[in-house]
């Protein structure tokens, strides 16, 4: 009888190992990785592929480690996720002006006070990146004003009206540090948390520097940032996200003779010892979250059967700015977030 019991237990054990852990447990383990490495990669809607740079997880946690599952847990409806995945919302985003006309971008702002759920601010998103954290001129392959305050156009109504924004904000809240990092121009003691969700579509049609981050290595002026892949259309190469130590020089660099010929003023690639990791987001909802105060990042150029495009949602979460530019509408009145 004892032998039969042991065999039965061994047979049952693997099956029991596949019972998904609660989403909050999966999120906690992901946050541990973020705190340790400065970043964490989360699969979108599929299990990790061989070669993915994410900490190993027991089978009991893999199901709830998918980013899409975390969004569903936080209230995102299936029909809304499918709408975003289709790329239709990104297609309606306003086109940037001037030299950045290869990009479409718009932002949706949400605010949470204390432990209350995030709510729409019903005000334009405002980002503020110090000049030392981003290149606008000489070190940028495409010159455009990027530092200082930027007011973003609003996202299409279909995005704002969906269940996805609040779910994204609530998932990102799980990855905020227990103690907020001191940040220039930011009121870390404020009870409010601001998150700006920037919808970006980059379309490559020619041989120019039509890349996701023509500013090169940079920071976002946030506390925690996330890049979530939504759709890649006709992309066959490139689009790697590179994560760098804070000691890496802000701006672009050259790795080949073609770049050196086009941009002779740019330096060589930073020393390999400053690299924290390289990854490529490919699947819908595949996400990399990182501590924007602890590292720098960039996204390399991509190419394919032109026109080819890359749609992402960049989420920037921080405390309010001290200059009073962060506002929201509350009960019909304009409120300054302090």
PDB file of C-alpha atoms in Angstrom, residues 22-274:
ATOM      1  CA  UNK A  22      -2.088  34.413  -7.600  1.00  0.00           C
ATOM      2  CA  UNK A  23      -1.249  37.430  -9.821  1.00  0.00           C
ATOM      3  CA  UNK A  24      -0.099  39.447  -6.813  1.00  0.00           C
ATOM      4  CA  UNK A  25       2.516  36.773  -6.069  1.00  0.00           C
ATOM      5  CA  UNK A  26       3.756  36.816  -9.657  1.00  0.00           C
ATOM      6  CA  UNK A  27       3.948  40.621  -9.577  1.00  0.00           C
ATOM      7  CA  UNK A  28       5.950  40.477  -6.348  1.00  0.00           C
ATOM      8  CA  UNK A  29       8.544  38.179  -7.912  1.00  0.00           C
ATOM      9  CA  UNK A  30       8.778  40.417 -10.968  1.00  0.00           C
ATOM     10  CA  UNK A  31       9.304  43.436  -8.726  1.00  0.00           C
ATOM     11  CA  UNK A  32      12.112  41.606  -6.932  1.00  0.00           C
ATOM     12  CA  UNK A  33      13.858  41.208 -10.278  1.00  0.00           C
ATOM     13  CA  UNK A  34      13.295  44.890 -11.091  1.00  0.00           C
ATOM     14  CA  UNK A  35      14.774  45.932  -7.750  1.00  0.00           C
ATOM     15  CA  UNK A  36      17.787  43.662  -8.210  1.00  0.00           C
ATOM     16  CA  UNK A  37      18.635  44.351 -11.856  1.00  0.00           C
ATOM     17  CA  UNK A  38      17.028  47.749 -12.448  1.00  0.00           C
ATOM     18  CA  UNK A  39      14.730  46.259 -15.088  1.00  0.00           C
ATOM     19  CA  UNK A  40      12.498  43.275 -15.731  1.00  0.00           C
ATOM     20  CA  UNK A  41      11.101  41.818 -18.924  1.00  0.00           C
ATOM     21  CA  UNK A  42       7.582  40.378 -18.859  1.00  0.00           C
ATOM     22  CA  UNK A  43       6.247  38.112 -21.643  1.00  0.00           C
ATOM     23  CA  UNK A  44       3.114  39.363 -23.345  1.00  0.00           C
ATOM     24  CA  UNK A  45       0.562  36.622 -23.964  1.00  0.00           C
ATOM     25  CA  UNK A  46       2.840  33.619 -24.513  1.00  0.00           C
ATOM     26  CA  UNK A  47       5.277  31.640 -22.441  1.00  0.00           C
ATOM     27  CA  UNK A  48       8.928  32.792 -22.544  1.00  0.00           C
ATOM     28  CA  UNK A  49      10.817  31.740 -25.657  1.00  0.00           C
ATOM     29  CA  UNK A  50      14.259  30.167 -25.471  1.00  0.00           C
ATOM     30  CA  UNK A  51      16.886  32.875 -25.070  1.00  0.00           C
ATOM     31  CA  UNK A  52      14.586  35.424 -23.408  1.00  0.00           C
ATOM     32  CA  UNK A  53      16.382  37.479 -20.778  1.00  0.00           C
ATOM     33  CA  UNK A  54      14.054  37.012 -17.834  1.00  0.00           C
ATOM     34  CA  UNK A  55      14.745  35.319 -14.531  1.00  0.00           C
ATOM     35  CA  UNK A  56      13.696  31.647 -14.477  1.00  0.00           C
ATOM     36  CA  UNK A  57      10.308  30.968 -12.934  1.00  0.00           C
ATOM     37  CA  UNK A  58       8.701  27.764 -11.699  1.00  0.00           C
ATOM     38  CA  UNK A  59       5.817  26.548 -13.831  1.00  0.00           C
ATOM     39  CA  UNK A  60       3.476  27.551 -11.010  1.00  0.00           C
ATOM     40  CA  UNK A  61       4.180  31.230 -11.703  1.00  0.00           C
ATOM     41  CA  UNK A  62       4.599  31.375 -15.490  1.00  0.00           C
ATOM     42  CA  UNK A  63       0.910  31.788 -16.366  1.00  0.00           C
ATOM     43  CA  UNK A  64       0.428  34.862 -14.195  1.00  0.00           C
ATOM     44  CA  UNK A  65       3.804  36.293 -15.215  1.00  0.00           C
ATOM     45  CA  UNK A  66       2.326  37.159 -18.605  1.00  0.00           C
ATOM     46  CA  UNK A  67       1.668  40.887 -18.857  1.00  0.00           C
ATOM     47  CA  UNK A  68      -1.676  40.411 -20.565  1.00  0.00           C
ATOM     48  CA  UNK A  69      -2.845  38.283 -17.637  1.00  0.00           C
ATOM     49  CA  UNK A  70      -1.844  41.033 -15.201  1.00  0.00           C
ATOM     50  CA  UNK A  71      -3.908  43.528 -17.229  1.00  0.00           C
ATOM     51  CA  UNK A  72      -6.935  41.239 -17.153  1.00  0.00           C
ATOM     52  CA  UNK A  73      -6.486  40.875 -13.388  1.00  0.00           C
ATOM     53  CA  UNK A  74      -6.558  44.672 -13.050  1.00  0.00           C
ATOM     54  CA  UNK A  75      -9.783  45.019 -15.032  1.00  0.00           C
ATOM     55  CA  UNK A  76      -8.886  45.232 -18.731  1.00  0.00           C
ATOM     56  CA  UNK A  77     -11.655  43.732 -20.863  1.00  0.00           C
ATOM     57  CA  UNK A  78     -10.834  41.239 -23.588  1.00  0.00           C
ATOM     58  CA  UNK A  79     -12.503  43.297 -26.323  1.00  0.00           C
ATOM     59  CA  UNK A  80     -10.484  46.379 -25.335  1.00  0.00           C
ATOM     60  CA  UNK A  81      -7.203  44.466 -25.384  1.00  0.00           C
ATOM     61  CA  UNK A  82      -8.025  43.136 -28.833  1.00  0.00           C
ATOM     62  CA  UNK A  83      -8.858  46.630 -30.090  1.00  0.00           C
ATOM     63  CA  UNK A  84      -5.473  47.958 -28.970  1.00  0.00           C
ATOM     64  CA  UNK A  85      -3.655  44.896 -30.343  1.00  0.00           C
ATOM     65  CA  UNK A  86      -5.180  45.482 -33.782  1.00  0.00           C
ATOM     66  CA  UNK A  87      -3.215  48.712 -34.174  1.00  0.00           C
ATOM     67  CA  UNK A  88      -6.355  50.659 -35.079  1.00  0.00           C
ATOM     68  CA  UNK A  89      -5.999  53.065 -32.154  1.00  0.00           C
ATOM     69  CA  UNK A  90      -2.345  53.816 -32.895  1.00  0.00           C
ATOM     70  CA  UNK A  91      -3.276  54.459 -36.536  1.00  0.00           C
ATOM     71  CA  UNK A  92      -5.469  57.365 -35.388  1.00  0.00           C
ATOM     72  CA  UNK A  93      -2.761  59.019 -33.274  1.00  0.00           C
ATOM     73  CA  UNK A  94      -1.636  62.507 -34.363  1.00  0.00           C
ATOM     74  CA  UNK A  95       1.524  62.775 -36.490  1.00  0.00           C
ATOM     75  CA  UNK A  96       4.508  64.645 -35.066  1.00  0.00           C
ATOM     76  CA  UNK A  97       5.655  67.778 -36.865  1.00  0.00           C
ATOM     77  CA  UNK A  98       8.833  68.676 -38.727  1.00  0.00           C
ATOM     78  CA  UNK A  99      11.815  66.326 -38.639  1.00  0.00           C
ATOM     79  CA  UNK A 100       9.882  63.845 -36.481  1.00  0.00           C
ATOM     80  CA  UNK A 101       7.039  63.391 -38.980  1.00  0.00           C
ATOM     81  CA  UNK A 102       7.846  59.669 -39.250  1.00  0.00           C
ATOM     82  CA  UNK A 103       6.390  59.291 -35.756  1.00  0.00           C
ATOM     83  CA  UNK A 104       2.838  59.457 -34.412  1.00  0.00           C
ATOM     84  CA  UNK A 105       2.533  60.156 -30.690  1.00  0.00           C
ATOM     85  CA  UNK A 106      -0.103  61.131 -28.135  1.00  0.00           C
ATOM     86  CA  UNK A 107      -0.539  60.650 -24.402  1.00  0.00           C
ATOM     87  CA  UNK A 108      -3.229  59.838 -21.862  1.00  0.00           C
ATOM     88  CA  UNK A 109      -2.775  60.962 -18.254  1.00  0.00           C
ATOM     89  CA  UNK A 110      -4.052  59.297 -15.083  1.00  0.00           C
ATOM     90  CA  UNK A 111      -3.624  60.270 -11.433  1.00  0.00           C
ATOM     91  CA  UNK A 112      -3.881  58.335  -8.172  1.00  0.00           C
ATOM     92  CA  UNK A 113      -4.039  59.871  -4.708  1.00  0.00           C
ATOM     93  CA  UNK A 114      -2.798  57.641  -1.915  1.00  0.00           C
ATOM     94  CA  UNK A 115      -4.129  54.116  -2.356  1.00  0.00           C
ATOM     95  CA  UNK A 116      -7.125  55.198  -4.459  1.00  0.00           C
ATOM     96  CA  UNK A 117      -7.519  53.746  -7.937  1.00  0.00           C
ATOM     97  CA  UNK A 118      -6.049  55.688 -10.854  1.00  0.00           C
ATOM     98  CA  UNK A 119      -8.524  57.990 -12.585  1.00  0.00           C
ATOM     99  CA  UNK A 120      -8.234  59.979 -15.832  1.00  0.00           C
ATOM    100  CA  UNK A 121      -6.867  63.490 -15.303  1.00  0.00           C
ATOM    101  CA  UNK A 122      -8.911  64.877 -18.225  1.00  0.00           C
ATOM    102  CA  UNK A 123      -5.927  67.128 -18.861  1.00  0.00           C
ATOM    103  CA  UNK A 124      -3.033  66.895 -21.337  1.00  0.00           C
ATOM    104  CA  UNK A 125       0.007  64.943 -20.229  1.00  0.00           C
ATOM    105  CA  UNK A 126       3.117  66.997 -19.430  1.00  0.00           C
ATOM    106  CA  UNK A 127       6.587  65.466 -19.349  1.00  0.00           C
ATOM    107  CA  UNK A 128       9.707  67.251 -18.126  1.00  0.00           C
ATOM    108  CA  UNK A 129      13.129  65.813 -18.895  1.00  0.00           C
ATOM    109  CA  UNK A 130      16.259  67.620 -17.662  1.00  0.00           C
ATOM    110  CA  UNK A 131      18.660  68.572 -20.468  1.00  0.00           C
ATOM    111  CA  UNK A 132      21.362  66.318 -19.010  1.00  0.00           C
ATOM    112  CA  UNK A 133      19.092  63.270 -19.424  1.00  0.00           C
ATOM    113  CA  UNK A 134      18.239  63.592 -23.129  1.00  0.00           C
ATOM    114  CA  UNK A 135      19.872  64.843 -26.340  1.00  0.00           C
ATOM    115  CA  UNK A 136      18.078  67.382 -28.514  1.00  0.00           C
ATOM    116  CA  UNK A 137      20.765  68.733 -30.851  1.00  0.00           C
ATOM    117  CA  UNK A 138      24.369  67.690 -31.549  1.00  0.00           C
ATOM    118  CA  UNK A 139      24.184  64.222 -29.978  1.00  0.00           C
ATOM    119  CA  UNK A 140      20.800  63.434 -31.590  1.00  0.00           C
ATOM    120  CA  UNK A 141      20.500  61.925 -35.062  1.00  0.00           C
ATOM    121  CA  UNK A 142      17.263  63.867 -35.595  1.00  0.00           C
ATOM    122  CA  UNK A 143      17.283  67.302 -33.975  1.00  0.00           C
ATOM    123  CA  UNK A 144      14.184  68.141 -31.992  1.00  0.00           C
ATOM    124  CA  UNK A 145      13.511  69.861 -28.669  1.00  0.00           C
ATOM    125  CA  UNK A 146      13.178  67.071 -26.103  1.00  0.00           C
ATOM    126  CA  UNK A 147      14.265  68.517 -22.760  1.00  0.00           C
ATOM    127  CA  UNK A 148      12.127  70.757 -20.575  1.00  0.00           C
ATOM    128  CA  UNK A 149       8.339  70.705 -20.415  1.00  0.00           C
ATOM    129  CA  UNK A 150       6.444  69.034 -23.234  1.00  0.00           C
ATOM    130  CA  UNK A 151       2.649  69.071 -23.515  1.00  0.00           C
ATOM    131  CA  UNK A 152       1.383  66.039 -25.447  1.00  0.00           C
ATOM    132  CA  UNK A 153      -1.658  65.826 -27.722  1.00  0.00           C
ATOM    133  CA  UNK A 154      -4.484  63.677 -26.394  1.00  0.00           C
ATOM    134  CA  UNK A 155      -4.902  60.050 -27.401  1.00  0.00           C
ATOM    135  CA  UNK A 156      -7.827  58.987 -29.603  1.00  0.00           C
ATOM    136  CA  UNK A 157     -11.126  58.775 -27.664  1.00  0.00           C
ATOM    137  CA  UNK A 158     -11.280  55.010 -28.202  1.00  0.00           C
ATOM    138  CA  UNK A 159      -8.179  54.573 -26.045  1.00  0.00           C
ATOM    139  CA  UNK A 160      -9.271  56.881 -23.233  1.00  0.00           C
ATOM    140  CA  UNK A 161     -12.718  55.251 -23.089  1.00  0.00           C
ATOM    141  CA  UNK A 162     -11.359  51.710 -22.847  1.00  0.00           C
ATOM    142  CA  UNK A 163     -10.498  49.712 -19.729  1.00  0.00           C
ATOM    143  CA  UNK A 164      -6.837  49.431 -20.736  1.00  0.00           C
ATOM    144  CA  UNK A 165      -5.459  52.755 -19.354  1.00  0.00           C
ATOM    145  CA  UNK A 166      -6.536  52.148 -15.752  1.00  0.00           C
ATOM    146  CA  UNK A 167      -5.366  48.519 -15.891  1.00  0.00           C
ATOM    147  CA  UNK A 168      -1.959  49.593 -17.234  1.00  0.00           C
ATOM    148  CA  UNK A 169      -1.611  52.236 -14.529  1.00  0.00           C
ATOM    149  CA  UNK A 170      -2.599  49.836 -11.760  1.00  0.00           C
ATOM    150  CA  UNK A 171      -0.126  47.201 -12.942  1.00  0.00           C
ATOM    151  CA  UNK A 172       2.658  49.779 -13.108  1.00  0.00           C
ATOM    152  CA  UNK A 173       1.818  50.928  -9.576  1.00  0.00           C
ATOM    153  CA  UNK A 174       2.904  47.468  -8.377  1.00  0.00           C
ATOM    154  CA  UNK A 175       6.456  48.219  -9.520  1.00  0.00           C
ATOM    155  CA  UNK A 176       6.932  51.586  -7.831  1.00  0.00           C
ATOM    156  CA  UNK A 177       9.735  51.613  -5.235  1.00  0.00           C
ATOM    157  CA  UNK A 178       8.785  51.412  -1.582  1.00  0.00           C
ATOM    158  CA  UNK A 179      10.683  54.679  -1.008  1.00  0.00           C
ATOM    159  CA  UNK A 180      10.519  57.253  -3.793  1.00  0.00           C
ATOM    160  CA  UNK A 181      13.840  58.289  -5.286  1.00  0.00           C
ATOM    161  CA  UNK A 182      14.766  61.987  -4.900  1.00  0.00           C
ATOM    162  CA  UNK A 183      14.377  63.608  -8.310  1.00  0.00           C
ATOM    163  CA  UNK A 184      15.145  67.154  -9.416  1.00  0.00           C
ATOM    164  CA  UNK A 185      11.992  69.248  -9.768  1.00  0.00           C
ATOM    165  CA  UNK A 186       9.701  66.518  -8.428  1.00  0.00           C
ATOM    166  CA  UNK A 187       7.780  66.568  -5.149  1.00  0.00           C
ATOM    167  CA  UNK A 188       8.544  63.098  -3.796  1.00  0.00           C
ATOM    168  CA  UNK A 189       6.466  63.772  -0.672  1.00  0.00           C
ATOM    169  CA  UNK A 190       3.243  64.362  -2.621  1.00  0.00           C
ATOM    170  CA  UNK A 191       0.360  61.920  -2.024  1.00  0.00           C
ATOM    171  CA  UNK A 192      -0.332  61.956  -5.781  1.00  0.00           C
ATOM    172  CA  UNK A 193       1.164  59.659  -8.416  1.00  0.00           C
ATOM    173  CA  UNK A 194       1.075  60.713 -12.070  1.00  0.00           C
ATOM    174  CA  UNK A 195       1.288  58.256 -14.950  1.00  0.00           C
ATOM    175  CA  UNK A 196       1.434  59.285 -18.600  1.00  0.00           C
ATOM    176  CA  UNK A 197       0.738  56.629 -21.233  1.00  0.00           C
ATOM    177  CA  UNK A 198       2.318  57.639 -24.530  1.00  0.00           C
ATOM    178  CA  UNK A 199       1.082  55.855 -27.644  1.00  0.00           C
ATOM    179  CA  UNK A 200       3.858  55.841 -30.252  1.00  0.00           C
ATOM    180  CA  UNK A 201       3.885  54.541 -33.804  1.00  0.00           C
ATOM    181  CA  UNK A 202       7.108  54.832 -35.812  1.00  0.00           C
ATOM    182  CA  UNK A 203       6.910  54.122 -39.546  1.00  0.00           C
ATOM    183  CA  UNK A 204      10.024  53.580 -41.662  1.00  0.00           C
ATOM    184  CA  UNK A 205       9.593  54.468 -45.322  1.00  0.00           C
ATOM    185  CA  UNK A 206      13.129  55.393 -46.427  1.00  0.00           C
ATOM    186  CA  UNK A 207      16.818  55.311 -45.599  1.00  0.00           C
ATOM    187  CA  UNK A 208      16.861  58.198 -43.107  1.00  0.00           C
ATOM    188  CA  UNK A 209      17.189  58.018 -39.332  1.00  0.00           C
ATOM    189  CA  UNK A 210      13.557  56.982 -38.841  1.00  0.00           C
ATOM    190  CA  UNK A 211      14.106  55.155 -35.574  1.00  0.00           C
ATOM    191  CA  UNK A 212      12.211  54.879 -32.272  1.00  0.00           C
ATOM    192  CA  UNK A 213      14.741  56.938 -30.268  1.00  0.00           C
ATOM    193  CA  UNK A 214      16.766  59.275 -32.513  1.00  0.00           C
ATOM    194  CA  UNK A 215      17.886  60.960 -29.289  1.00  0.00           C
ATOM    195  CA  UNK A 216      19.961  57.861 -28.478  1.00  0.00           C
ATOM    196  CA  UNK A 217      20.788  56.889 -24.903  1.00  0.00           C
ATOM    197  CA  UNK A 218      18.544  58.808 -22.518  1.00  0.00           C
ATOM    198  CA  UNK A 219      16.313  58.877 -19.459  1.00  0.00           C
ATOM    199  CA  UNK A 220      12.603  59.708 -19.373  1.00  0.00           C
ATOM    200  CA  UNK A 221      12.362  62.061 -16.400  1.00  0.00           C
ATOM    201  CA  UNK A 222      10.199  59.447 -14.677  1.00  0.00           C
ATOM    202  CA  UNK A 223      10.626  57.164 -11.690  1.00  0.00           C
ATOM    203  CA  UNK A 224       9.493  53.924 -13.289  1.00  0.00           C
ATOM    204  CA  UNK A 225       9.125  53.575 -17.050  1.00  0.00           C
ATOM    205  CA  UNK A 226       7.675  50.763 -19.139  1.00  0.00           C
ATOM    206  CA  UNK A 227       7.668  50.016 -22.847  1.00  0.00           C
ATOM    207  CA  UNK A 228       4.888  47.687 -23.978  1.00  0.00           C
ATOM    208  CA  UNK A 229       4.906  46.251 -27.480  1.00  0.00           C
ATOM    209  CA  UNK A 230       1.547  46.426 -29.237  1.00  0.00           C
ATOM    210  CA  UNK A 231       2.241  45.599 -32.872  1.00  0.00           C
ATOM    211  CA  UNK A 232       5.123  45.137 -35.306  1.00  0.00           C
ATOM    212  CA  UNK A 233       4.093  45.310 -38.956  1.00  0.00           C
ATOM    213  CA  UNK A 234       6.480  44.035 -41.657  1.00  0.00           C
ATOM    214  CA  UNK A 235       9.484  44.456 -39.335  1.00  0.00           C
ATOM    215  CA  UNK A 236      12.173  41.847 -40.004  1.00  0.00           C
ATOM    216  CA  UNK A 237      15.199  43.202 -38.136  1.00  0.00           C
ATOM    217  CA  UNK A 238      16.329  45.632 -35.458  1.00  0.00           C
ATOM    218  CA  UNK A 239      14.302  47.378 -32.784  1.00  0.00           C
ATOM    219  CA  UNK A 240      16.460  46.173 -29.886  1.00  0.00           C
ATOM    220  CA  UNK A 241      16.073  47.863 -26.518  1.00  0.00           C
ATOM    221  CA  UNK A 242      19.475  48.542 -24.974  1.00  0.00           C
ATOM    222  CA  UNK A 243      19.833  49.249 -21.268  1.00  0.00           C
ATOM    223  CA  UNK A 244      22.852  51.162 -20.001  1.00  0.00           C
ATOM    224  CA  UNK A 245      24.525  52.155 -16.768  1.00  0.00           C
ATOM    225  CA  UNK A 246      24.109  55.775 -15.677  1.00  0.00           C
ATOM    226  CA  UNK A 247      27.790  56.205 -16.552  1.00  0.00           C
ATOM    227  CA  UNK A 248      27.063  55.752 -20.280  1.00  0.00           C
ATOM    228  CA  UNK A 249      27.166  59.025 -22.222  1.00  0.00           C
ATOM    229  CA  UNK A 250      23.753  60.464 -23.089  1.00  0.00           C
ATOM    230  CA  UNK A 251      23.045  60.690 -26.829  1.00  0.00           C
ATOM    231  CA  UNK A 252      23.952  58.714 -29.932  1.00  0.00           C
ATOM    232  CA  UNK A 253      27.095  56.863 -30.933  1.00  0.00           C
ATOM    233  CA  UNK A 254      28.414  55.101 -34.031  1.00  0.00           C
ATOM    234  CA  UNK A 255      29.131  51.413 -34.557  1.00  0.00           C
ATOM    235  CA  UNK A 256      29.824  51.258 -38.329  1.00  0.00           C
ATOM    236  CA  UNK A 257      31.391  53.243 -41.164  1.00  0.00           C
ATOM    237  CA  UNK A 258      28.018  54.320 -42.594  1.00  0.00           C
ATOM    238  CA  UNK A 259      27.121  56.031 -39.317  1.00  0.00           C
ATOM    239  CA  UNK A 260      30.570  57.590 -39.014  1.00  0.00           C
ATOM    240  CA  UNK A 261      30.203  59.025 -42.529  1.00  0.00           C
ATOM    241  CA  UNK A 262      26.756  60.483 -41.817  1.00  0.00           C
ATOM    242  CA  UNK A 263      27.491  61.645 -38.251  1.00  0.00           C
ATOM    243  CA  UNK A 264      31.256  62.207 -37.939  1.00  0.00           C
ATOM    244  CA  UNK A 265      30.822  64.168 -34.701  1.00  0.00           C
ATOM    245  CA  UNK A 266      29.341  61.239 -32.772  1.00  0.00           C
ATOM    246  CA  UNK A 267      31.475  59.154 -30.383  1.00  0.00           C
ATOM    247  CA  UNK A 268      32.021  55.402 -30.545  1.00  0.00           C
ATOM    248  CA  UNK A 269      29.735  52.968 -28.745  1.00  0.00           C
ATOM    249  CA  UNK A 270      30.119  53.036 -24.934  1.00  0.00           C
ATOM    250  CA  UNK A 271      32.335  50.407 -23.346  1.00  0.00           C
ATOM    251  CA  UNK A 272      30.701  46.995 -23.070  1.00  0.00           C
ATOM    252  CA  UNK A 273      31.113  47.099 -19.290  1.00  0.00           C
ATOM    253  CA  UNK A 274      28.413  49.813 -19.192  1.00  0.00           C
TER     254      UNK A 274
END
